[in-house]
CSV table of C-alpha atoms in Angstrom, one decimal:
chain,number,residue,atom,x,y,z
A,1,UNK,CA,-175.3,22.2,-8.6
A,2,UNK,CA,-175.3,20.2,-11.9
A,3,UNK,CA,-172.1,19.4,-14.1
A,4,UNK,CA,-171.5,20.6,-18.1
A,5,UNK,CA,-170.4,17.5,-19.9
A,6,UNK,CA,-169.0,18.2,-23.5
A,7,UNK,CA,-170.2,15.3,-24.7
A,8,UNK,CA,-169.4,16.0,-28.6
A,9,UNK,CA,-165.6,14.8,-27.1
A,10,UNK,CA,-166.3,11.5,-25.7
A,11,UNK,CA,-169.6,11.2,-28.2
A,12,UNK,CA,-167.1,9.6,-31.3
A,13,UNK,CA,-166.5,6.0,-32.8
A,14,UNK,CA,-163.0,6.1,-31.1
A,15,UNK,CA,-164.0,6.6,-27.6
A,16,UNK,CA,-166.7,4.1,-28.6
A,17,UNK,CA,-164.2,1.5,-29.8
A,18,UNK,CA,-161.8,2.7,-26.5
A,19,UNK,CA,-164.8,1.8,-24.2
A,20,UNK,CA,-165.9,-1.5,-25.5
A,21,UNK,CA,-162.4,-2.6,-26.1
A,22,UNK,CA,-162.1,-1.6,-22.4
A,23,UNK,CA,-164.8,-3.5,-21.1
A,24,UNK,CA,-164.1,-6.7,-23.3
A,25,UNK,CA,-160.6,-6.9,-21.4
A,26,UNK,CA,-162.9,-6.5,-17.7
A,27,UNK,CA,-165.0,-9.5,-19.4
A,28,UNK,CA,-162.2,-11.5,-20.7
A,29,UNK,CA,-160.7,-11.8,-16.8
A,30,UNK,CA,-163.8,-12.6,-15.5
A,31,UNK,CA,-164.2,-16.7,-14.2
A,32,UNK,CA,-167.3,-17.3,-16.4
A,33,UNK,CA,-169.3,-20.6,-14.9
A,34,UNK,CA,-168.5,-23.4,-17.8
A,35,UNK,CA,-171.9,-23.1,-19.7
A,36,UNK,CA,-170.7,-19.7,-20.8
A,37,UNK,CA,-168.5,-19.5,-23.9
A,38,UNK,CA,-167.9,-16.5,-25.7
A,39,UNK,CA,-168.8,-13.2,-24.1
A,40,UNK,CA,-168.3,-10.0,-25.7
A,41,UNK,CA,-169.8,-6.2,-26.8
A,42,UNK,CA,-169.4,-6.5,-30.4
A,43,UNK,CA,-170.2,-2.8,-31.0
A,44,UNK,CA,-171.2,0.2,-28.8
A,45,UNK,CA,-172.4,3.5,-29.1
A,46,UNK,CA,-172.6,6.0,-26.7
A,47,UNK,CA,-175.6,7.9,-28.2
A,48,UNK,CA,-176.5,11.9,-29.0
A,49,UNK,CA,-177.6,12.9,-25.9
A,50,UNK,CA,-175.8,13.5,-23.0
A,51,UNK,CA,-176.4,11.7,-19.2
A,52,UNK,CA,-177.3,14.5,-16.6
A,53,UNK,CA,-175.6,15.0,-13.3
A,54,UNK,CA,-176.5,16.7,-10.0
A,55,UNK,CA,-174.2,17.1,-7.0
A,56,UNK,CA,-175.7,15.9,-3.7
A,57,UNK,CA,-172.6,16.8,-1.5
A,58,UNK,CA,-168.9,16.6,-1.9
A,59,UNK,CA,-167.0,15.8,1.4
A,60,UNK,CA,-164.4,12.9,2.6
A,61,UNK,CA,-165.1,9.6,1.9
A,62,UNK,CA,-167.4,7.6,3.7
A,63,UNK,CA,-165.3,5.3,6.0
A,64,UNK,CA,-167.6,2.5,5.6
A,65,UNK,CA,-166.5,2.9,1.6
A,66,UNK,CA,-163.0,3.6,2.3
A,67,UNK,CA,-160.1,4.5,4.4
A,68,UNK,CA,-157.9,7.1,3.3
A,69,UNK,CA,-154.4,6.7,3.6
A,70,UNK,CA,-152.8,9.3,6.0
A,71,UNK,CA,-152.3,12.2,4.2
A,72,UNK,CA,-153.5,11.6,0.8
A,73,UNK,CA,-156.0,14.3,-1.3
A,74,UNK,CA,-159.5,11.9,-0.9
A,75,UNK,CA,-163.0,13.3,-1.7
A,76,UNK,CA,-166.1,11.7,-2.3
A,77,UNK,CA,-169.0,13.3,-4.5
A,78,UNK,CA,-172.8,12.1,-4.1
A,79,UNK,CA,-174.4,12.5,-7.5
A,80,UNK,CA,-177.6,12.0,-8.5
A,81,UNK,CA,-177.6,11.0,-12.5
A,82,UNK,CA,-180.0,10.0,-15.4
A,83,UNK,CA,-179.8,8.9,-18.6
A,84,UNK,CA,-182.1,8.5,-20.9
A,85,UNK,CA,-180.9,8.7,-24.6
A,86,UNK,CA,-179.8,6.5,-27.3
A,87,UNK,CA,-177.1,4.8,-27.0
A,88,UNK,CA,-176.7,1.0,-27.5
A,89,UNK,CA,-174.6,-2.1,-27.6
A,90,UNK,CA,-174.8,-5.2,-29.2
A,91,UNK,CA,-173.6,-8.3,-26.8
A,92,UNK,CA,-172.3,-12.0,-27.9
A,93,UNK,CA,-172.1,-14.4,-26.0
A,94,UNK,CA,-172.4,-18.7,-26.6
A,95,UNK,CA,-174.7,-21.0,-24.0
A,96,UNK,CA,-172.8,-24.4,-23.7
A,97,UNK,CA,-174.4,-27.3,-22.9
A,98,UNK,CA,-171.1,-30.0,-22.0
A,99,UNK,CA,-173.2,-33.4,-21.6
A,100,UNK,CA,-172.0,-36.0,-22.5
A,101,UNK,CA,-168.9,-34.1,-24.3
A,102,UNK,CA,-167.5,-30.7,-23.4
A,103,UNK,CA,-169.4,-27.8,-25.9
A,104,UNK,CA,-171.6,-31.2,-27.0
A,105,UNK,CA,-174.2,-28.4,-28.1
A,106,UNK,CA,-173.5,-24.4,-28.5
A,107,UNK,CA,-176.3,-21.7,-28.3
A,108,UNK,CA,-174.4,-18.7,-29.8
A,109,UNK,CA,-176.8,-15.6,-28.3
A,110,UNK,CA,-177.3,-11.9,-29.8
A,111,UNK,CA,-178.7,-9.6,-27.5
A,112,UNK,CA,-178.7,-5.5,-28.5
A,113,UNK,CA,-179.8,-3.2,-25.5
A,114,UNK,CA,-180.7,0.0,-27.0
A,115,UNK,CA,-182.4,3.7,-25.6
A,116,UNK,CA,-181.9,2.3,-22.0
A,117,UNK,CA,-183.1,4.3,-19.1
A,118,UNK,CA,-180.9,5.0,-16.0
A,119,UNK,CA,-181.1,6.7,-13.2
A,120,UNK,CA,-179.7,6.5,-9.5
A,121,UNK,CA,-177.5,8.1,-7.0
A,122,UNK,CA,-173.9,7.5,-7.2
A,123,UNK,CA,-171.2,7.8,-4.7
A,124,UNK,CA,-167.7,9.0,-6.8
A,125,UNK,CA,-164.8,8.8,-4.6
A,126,UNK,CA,-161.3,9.9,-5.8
A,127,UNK,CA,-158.4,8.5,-3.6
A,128,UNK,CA,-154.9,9.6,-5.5
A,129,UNK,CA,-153.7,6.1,-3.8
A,130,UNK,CA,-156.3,3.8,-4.6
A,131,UNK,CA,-158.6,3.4,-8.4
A,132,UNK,CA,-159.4,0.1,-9.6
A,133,UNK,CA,-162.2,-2.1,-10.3
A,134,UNK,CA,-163.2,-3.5,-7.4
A,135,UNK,CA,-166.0,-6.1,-8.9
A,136,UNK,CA,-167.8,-6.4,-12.5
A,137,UNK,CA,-170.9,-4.4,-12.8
A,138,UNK,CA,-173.1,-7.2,-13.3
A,139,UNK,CA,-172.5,-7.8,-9.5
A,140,UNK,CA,-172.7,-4.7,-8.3
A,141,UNK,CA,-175.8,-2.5,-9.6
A,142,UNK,CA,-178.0,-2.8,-6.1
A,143,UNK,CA,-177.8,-0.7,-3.4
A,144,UNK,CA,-175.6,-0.7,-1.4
A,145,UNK,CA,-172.9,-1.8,-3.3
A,146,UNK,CA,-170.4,0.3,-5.1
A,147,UNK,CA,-168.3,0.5,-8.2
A,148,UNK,CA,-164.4,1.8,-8.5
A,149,UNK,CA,-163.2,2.4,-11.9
A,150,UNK,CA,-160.1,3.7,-12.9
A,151,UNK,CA,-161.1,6.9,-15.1
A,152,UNK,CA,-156.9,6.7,-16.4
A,153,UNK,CA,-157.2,3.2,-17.6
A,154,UNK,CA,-161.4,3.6,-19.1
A,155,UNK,CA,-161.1,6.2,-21.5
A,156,UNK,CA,-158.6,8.9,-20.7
A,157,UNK,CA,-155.5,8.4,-22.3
């Protein structure tokens, strides 16, 4: 079974601007190591072309991944999904080198990742009781770990 996605209603400069304002606030909260300064998507676009999704199997959530509390509506989808479009972001960051002074030398960075190529197997779980981020994404992209994010707090509002 695959999934429609309307993506003309989320493919827009506000849900753009709603996305990377949305992860700037993830990376703001974040304990950066002290040779990191600034760190921040300066723009984003989420491209023309839409990601495509496959369900594997929808059942009850793995209880390695979580518990559900007693009586609460739990379900966890496998999906497989790719992406392979042209979206893009543009990323800011600074490189500080502290010696002898603190920010003694600053190496502001520019990095743009565009057309990227994705493709995996995700495990979607929705527990009425429990969505947050769980870790930052950087941490969490190889298997086995997994990523929560609160779809009221990203983008739906």
């Amino acid at each position: 079974m695959s999934l429609k996605i309307y993506w003309e209603r989320i493919n827009n400069e506000k849900q753009s601007n709603k996305a990377k304002d949305y992860l700037n606030r993830i990376f703001a909260s974040i304990d950066k190591p002290d040779i990191i300064g600034k760190f921040e998507i300066t723009s984003l676009s989420l491209g023309s072309k839409p990601p495509t999704f496959e369900i594997i199997s929808i059942a009850d959530p793995d209880v390695n991944i979580l518990t559900p509390a007693p009586n609460s509506n739990s379900i966890e989808a496998r999906v497989k999904f790719s992406y392979d479009g042209d979206a893009h972001f543009m990323l800011e960051a600074e490189l500080l080198v502290n010696a002898p002074t603190p920010k003694f030398i600053i190496f502001p960075i520019s990095i743009k990742v565009s057309s990227p190529h994705i493709s995996g197997i995700a495990s979607v779980i929705y527990d009425e009781k429990n969505d947050e981020l769980r870790e930052i994404i950087a941490k969490r992209m190889v298997y086995p770990n997994r990523i929560t994010l609160s779809l009221k707090d990203a983008l739906i509002k």
